Short mmCIF file of C-alpha atoms and ligand atoms in Angstrom, two decimals:
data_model
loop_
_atom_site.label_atom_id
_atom_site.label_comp_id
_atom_site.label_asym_id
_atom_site.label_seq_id
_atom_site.Cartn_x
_atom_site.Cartn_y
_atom_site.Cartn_z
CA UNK V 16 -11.48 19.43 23.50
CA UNK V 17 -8.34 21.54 23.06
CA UNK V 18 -5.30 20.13 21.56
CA UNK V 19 -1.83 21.18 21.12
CA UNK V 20 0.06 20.02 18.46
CA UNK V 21 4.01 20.02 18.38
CA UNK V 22 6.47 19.97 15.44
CA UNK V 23 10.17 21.22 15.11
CA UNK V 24 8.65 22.77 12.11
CA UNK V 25 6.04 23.36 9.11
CA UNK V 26 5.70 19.09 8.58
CA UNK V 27 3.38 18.45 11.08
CA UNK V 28 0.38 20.61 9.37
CA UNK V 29 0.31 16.91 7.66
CA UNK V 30 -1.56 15.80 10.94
CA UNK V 31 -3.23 18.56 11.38
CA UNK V 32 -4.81 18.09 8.27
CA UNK V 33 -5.96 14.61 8.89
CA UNK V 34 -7.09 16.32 12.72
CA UNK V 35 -9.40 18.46 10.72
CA UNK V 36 -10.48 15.87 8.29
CA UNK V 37 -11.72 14.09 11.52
CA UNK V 38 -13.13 16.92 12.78
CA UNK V 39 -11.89 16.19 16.29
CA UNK V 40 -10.98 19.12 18.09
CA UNK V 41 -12.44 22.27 18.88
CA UNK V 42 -9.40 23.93 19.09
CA UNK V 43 -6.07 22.94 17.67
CA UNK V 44 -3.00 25.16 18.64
CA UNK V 45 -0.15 24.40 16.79
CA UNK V 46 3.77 25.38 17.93
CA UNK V 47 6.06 24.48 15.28
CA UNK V 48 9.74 25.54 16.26
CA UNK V 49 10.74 26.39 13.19
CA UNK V 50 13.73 28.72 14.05
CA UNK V 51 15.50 25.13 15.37
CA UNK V 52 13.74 23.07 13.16
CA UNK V 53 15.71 20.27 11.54
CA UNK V 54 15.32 18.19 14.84
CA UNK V 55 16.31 14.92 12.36
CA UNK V 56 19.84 15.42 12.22
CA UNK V 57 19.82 16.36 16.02
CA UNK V 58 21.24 14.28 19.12
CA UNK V 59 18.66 12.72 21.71
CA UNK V 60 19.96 15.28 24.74
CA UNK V 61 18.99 18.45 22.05
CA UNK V 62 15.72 16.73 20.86
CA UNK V 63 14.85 16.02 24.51
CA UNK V 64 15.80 19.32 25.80
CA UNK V 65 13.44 21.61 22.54
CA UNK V 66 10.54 18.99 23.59
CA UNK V 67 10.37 20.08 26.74
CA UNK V 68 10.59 23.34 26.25
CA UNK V 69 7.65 22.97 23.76
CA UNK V 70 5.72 21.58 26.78
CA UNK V 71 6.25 24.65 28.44
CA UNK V 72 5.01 26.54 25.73
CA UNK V 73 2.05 25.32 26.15
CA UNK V 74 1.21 25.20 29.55
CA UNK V 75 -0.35 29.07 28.81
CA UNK V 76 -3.29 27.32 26.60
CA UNK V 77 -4.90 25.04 29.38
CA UNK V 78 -4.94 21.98 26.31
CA UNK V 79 -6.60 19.05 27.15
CA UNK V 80 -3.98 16.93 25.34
CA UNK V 81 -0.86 17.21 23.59
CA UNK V 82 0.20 15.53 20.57
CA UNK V 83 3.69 15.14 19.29
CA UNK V 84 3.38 15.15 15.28
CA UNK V 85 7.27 14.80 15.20
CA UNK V 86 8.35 11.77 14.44
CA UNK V 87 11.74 12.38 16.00
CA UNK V 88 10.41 14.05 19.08
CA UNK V 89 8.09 10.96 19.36
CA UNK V 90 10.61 8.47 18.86
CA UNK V 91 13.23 10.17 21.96
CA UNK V 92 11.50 12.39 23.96
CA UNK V 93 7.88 11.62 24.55
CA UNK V 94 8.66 9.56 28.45
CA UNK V 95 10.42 13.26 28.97
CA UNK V 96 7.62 15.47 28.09
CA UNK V 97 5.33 13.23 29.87
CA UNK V 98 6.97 13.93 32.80
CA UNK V 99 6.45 17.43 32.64
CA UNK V 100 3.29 17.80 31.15
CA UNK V 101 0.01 18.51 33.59
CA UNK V 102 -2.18 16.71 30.27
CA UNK V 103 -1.36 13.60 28.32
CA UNK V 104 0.92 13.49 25.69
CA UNK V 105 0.62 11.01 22.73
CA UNK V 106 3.11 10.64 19.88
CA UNK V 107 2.50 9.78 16.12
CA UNK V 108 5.53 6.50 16.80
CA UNK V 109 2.79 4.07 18.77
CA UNK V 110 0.29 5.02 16.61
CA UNK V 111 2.07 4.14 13.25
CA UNK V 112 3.15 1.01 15.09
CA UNK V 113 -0.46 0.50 15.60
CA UNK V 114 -1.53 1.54 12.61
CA UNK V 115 0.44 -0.84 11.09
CA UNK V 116 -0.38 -3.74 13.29
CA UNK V 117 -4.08 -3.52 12.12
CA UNK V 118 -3.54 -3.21 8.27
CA UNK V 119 -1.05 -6.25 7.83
CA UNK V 120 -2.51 -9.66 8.69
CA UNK V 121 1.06 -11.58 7.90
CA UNK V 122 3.78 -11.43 10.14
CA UNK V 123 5.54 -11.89 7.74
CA UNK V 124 4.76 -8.70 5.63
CA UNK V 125 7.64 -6.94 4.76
CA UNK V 126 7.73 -3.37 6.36
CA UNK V 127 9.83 -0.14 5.02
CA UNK V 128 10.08 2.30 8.21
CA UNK V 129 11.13 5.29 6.69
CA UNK V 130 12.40 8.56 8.63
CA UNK V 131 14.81 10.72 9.64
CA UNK V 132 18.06 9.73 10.89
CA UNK V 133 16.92 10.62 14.55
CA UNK V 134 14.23 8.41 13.97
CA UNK V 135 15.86 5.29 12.48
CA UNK V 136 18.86 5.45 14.50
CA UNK V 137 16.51 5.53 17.51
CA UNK V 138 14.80 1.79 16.33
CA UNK V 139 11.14 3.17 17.95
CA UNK V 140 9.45 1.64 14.97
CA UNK V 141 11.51 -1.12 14.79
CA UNK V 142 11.10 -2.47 18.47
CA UNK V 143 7.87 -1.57 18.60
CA UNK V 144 7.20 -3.60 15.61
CA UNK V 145 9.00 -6.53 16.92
CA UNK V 146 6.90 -6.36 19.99
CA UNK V 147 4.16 -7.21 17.35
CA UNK V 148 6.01 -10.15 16.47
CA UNK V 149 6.35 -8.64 12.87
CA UNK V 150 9.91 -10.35 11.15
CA UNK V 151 10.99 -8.19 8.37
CA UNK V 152 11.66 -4.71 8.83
CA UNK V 153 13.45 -2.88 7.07
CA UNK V 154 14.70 0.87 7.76
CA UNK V 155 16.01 3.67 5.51
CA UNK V 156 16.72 6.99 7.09
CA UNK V 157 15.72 9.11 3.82
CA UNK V 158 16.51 12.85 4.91
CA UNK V 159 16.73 14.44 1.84
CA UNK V 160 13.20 14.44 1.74
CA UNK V 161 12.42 17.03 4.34
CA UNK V 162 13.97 20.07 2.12
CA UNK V 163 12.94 18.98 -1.26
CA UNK V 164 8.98 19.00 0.42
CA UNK V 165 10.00 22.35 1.72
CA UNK V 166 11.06 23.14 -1.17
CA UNK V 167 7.59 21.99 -2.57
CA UNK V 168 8.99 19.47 -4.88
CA UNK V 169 6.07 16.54 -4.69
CA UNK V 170 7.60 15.44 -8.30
CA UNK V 171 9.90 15.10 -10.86
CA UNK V 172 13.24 14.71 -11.72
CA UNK V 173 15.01 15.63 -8.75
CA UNK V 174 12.33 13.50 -6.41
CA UNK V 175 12.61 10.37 -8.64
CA UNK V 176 16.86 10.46 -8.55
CA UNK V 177 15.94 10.90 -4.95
CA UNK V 178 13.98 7.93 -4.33
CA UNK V 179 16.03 5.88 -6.70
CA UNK V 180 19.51 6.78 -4.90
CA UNK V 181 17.50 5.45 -1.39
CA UNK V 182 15.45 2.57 -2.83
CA UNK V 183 17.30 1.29 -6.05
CA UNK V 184 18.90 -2.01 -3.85
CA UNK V 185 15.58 -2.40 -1.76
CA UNK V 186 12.90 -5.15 -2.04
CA UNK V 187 9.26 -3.76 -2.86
CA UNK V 188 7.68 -4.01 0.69
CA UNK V 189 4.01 -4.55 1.85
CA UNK V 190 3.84 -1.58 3.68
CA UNK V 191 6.12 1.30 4.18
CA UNK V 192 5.66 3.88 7.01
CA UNK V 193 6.41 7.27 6.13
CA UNK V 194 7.89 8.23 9.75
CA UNK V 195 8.52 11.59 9.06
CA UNK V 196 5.71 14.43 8.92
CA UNK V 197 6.88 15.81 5.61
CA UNK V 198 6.48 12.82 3.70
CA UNK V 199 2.54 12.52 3.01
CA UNK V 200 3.40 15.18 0.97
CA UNK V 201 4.99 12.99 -1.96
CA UNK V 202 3.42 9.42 -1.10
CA UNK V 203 1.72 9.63 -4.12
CA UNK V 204 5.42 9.70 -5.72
CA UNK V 205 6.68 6.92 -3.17
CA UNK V 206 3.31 4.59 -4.31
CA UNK V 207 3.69 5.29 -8.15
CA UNK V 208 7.70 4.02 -7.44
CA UNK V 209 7.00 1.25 -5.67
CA UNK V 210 3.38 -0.02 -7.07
CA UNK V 211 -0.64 0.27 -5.78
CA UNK V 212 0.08 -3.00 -3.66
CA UNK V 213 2.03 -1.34 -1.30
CA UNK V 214 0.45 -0.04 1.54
CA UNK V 215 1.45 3.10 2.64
CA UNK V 216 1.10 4.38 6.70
CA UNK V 217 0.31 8.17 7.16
CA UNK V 218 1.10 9.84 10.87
CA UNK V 219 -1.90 11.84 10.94
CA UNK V 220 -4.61 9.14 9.76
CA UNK V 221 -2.81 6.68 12.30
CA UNK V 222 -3.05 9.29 14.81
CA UNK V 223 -7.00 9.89 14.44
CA UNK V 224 -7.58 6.11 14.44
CA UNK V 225 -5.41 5.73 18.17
CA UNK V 226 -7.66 8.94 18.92
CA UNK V 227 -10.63 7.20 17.96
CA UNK V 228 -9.59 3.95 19.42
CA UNK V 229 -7.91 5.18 23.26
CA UNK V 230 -10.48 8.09 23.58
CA UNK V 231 -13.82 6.99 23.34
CA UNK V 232 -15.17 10.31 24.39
CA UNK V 233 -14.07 12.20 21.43
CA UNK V 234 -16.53 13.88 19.60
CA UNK V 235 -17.21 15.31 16.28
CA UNK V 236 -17.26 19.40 16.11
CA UNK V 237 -18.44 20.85 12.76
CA UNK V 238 -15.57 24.17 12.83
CA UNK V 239 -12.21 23.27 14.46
CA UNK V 240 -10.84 26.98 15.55
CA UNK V 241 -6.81 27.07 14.65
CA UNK V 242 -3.83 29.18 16.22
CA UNK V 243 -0.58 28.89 14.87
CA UNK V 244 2.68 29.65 16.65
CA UNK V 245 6.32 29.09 15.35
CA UNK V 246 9.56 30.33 16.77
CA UNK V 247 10.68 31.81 13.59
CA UNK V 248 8.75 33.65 11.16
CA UNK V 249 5.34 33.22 12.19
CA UNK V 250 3.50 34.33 8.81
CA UNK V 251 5.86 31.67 6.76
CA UNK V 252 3.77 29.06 8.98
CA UNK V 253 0.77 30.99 8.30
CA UNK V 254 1.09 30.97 4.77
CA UNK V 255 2.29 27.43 4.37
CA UNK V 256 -0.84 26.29 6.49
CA UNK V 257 -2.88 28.08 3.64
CA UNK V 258 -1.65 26.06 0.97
CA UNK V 259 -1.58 22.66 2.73
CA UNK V 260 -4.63 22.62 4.94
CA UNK V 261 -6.74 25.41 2.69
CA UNK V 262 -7.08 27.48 5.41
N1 DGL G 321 9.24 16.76 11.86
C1 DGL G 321 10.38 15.91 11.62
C2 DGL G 321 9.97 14.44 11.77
O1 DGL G 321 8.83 14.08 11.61
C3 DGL G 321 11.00 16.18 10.26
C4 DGL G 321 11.71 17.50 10.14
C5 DGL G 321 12.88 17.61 11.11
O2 DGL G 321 13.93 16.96 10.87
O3 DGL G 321 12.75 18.35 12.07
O4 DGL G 321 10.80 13.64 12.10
#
């Protein structure tokens, strides 16, 4: 199995990590389009127009299956790249709505989406959710996340003012989904805020157990080969993937 993995930038090496974790793939080729990347603050029409265009990219790798780690390409443009892809094409949004689904018993749990404002504004989680007759939802587009984790700030004081000007008025949820790939990066930061009950939903680990659920003739490989592509500044991507996935 050959997989291609799509991000607008560096964030979705946070799936690729859990990918690897899994072992699933022979080959992962990851296309991060980092010289357009932030897609969160972006229209539908843009979003819509970079995802296919990423679809195109890699129709030169004969993939078995694409997957969207993009949170805001999942939640606008996945019908579209569907539509011009020759292999499937699954995105991290159904998955955390999944995901979800099968870690909270109680309808009545009360679940934090949090993303970018492409995300939120587009209500994927949120309808999708409702579709699983889950009540409370609450979301919180929470932006300023995405530079201070490219920035590399997982803590501290500028984090904590962070998360206290987006969750000082909020009610301590059940569950929150972190619907953005850079933020598995400082959930450890988001638990300690909100407490150990909280259960907190992770793109990549809700996109293995889809994987593992839909595709019943994945295997396990012992070495998953890796190619990484960006449309900026290929060795930043490079040496970002060293630090995150060891590699
Ligand atoms: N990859 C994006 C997401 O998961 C975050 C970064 C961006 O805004 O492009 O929504």
């Amino acid at each position: 199995m050959k997989v291609g993995v799509f991000d607008s930038g560096i964030g979705g090496l946070t799936v690729v990590k859990s990918l690897l974790e899994h072992k699933l793939f022979e080959k992962i080729i990851y296309f991060g389009d980092t010289a357009r990347v932030p897609y969160g603050i972006k229209d539908k029409t843009t979003i819509i127009r970079y995802a296919i265009e990423a679809v195109e990219f890699f129709k030169d790798f004969d993939i078995d299956l694409i997957i969207v780690a993009c949170n805001s390409v999942s939640a606008h443009a996945l019908d579209e790249m569907r539509e011009h892809s020759t292999c499937p094409v699954i995105g991290v949004v159904e998955a955390g709505i999944l995901a979800t689904a099968n870690a909270l018993e109680d309808k009545n749990s009360n679940i934090l989406v949090l993303g970018t404002k492409a995300t939120i504004n587009s209500k994927a989680y949120e309808l999708g959710l409702k579709d699983k007759e889950f009540k409370n939802i609450e979301s919180k587009a929470t932006g300023l996340f995405v530079p201070l984790v490219e920035e590399e700030i997982y803590e501290g004081e500028v984090l904590d003012a962070t998360l206290k000007h987006y969750f000082q008025n909020l009610q301590k949820p059940d569950a929150i989904i972190l619907g953005c790939t850079h933020f598995p990066l400082i959930s450890k930061t988001i638990k300690n805020y909100f407490g150990d009950e909280t259960i907190l939903i992770h793109s990549g680990d809700a996109i293995v157990e889809y994987l593992e659920n839909k595709f019943e003739f994945i295997t396990k490989y012992k070495n998953t080969k890796l190619e990484f592509f960006s449309s900026e500044n290929p060795q930043a991507l490079k040496n970002i993937a060293k630090k995150w996935l060891d590699k």
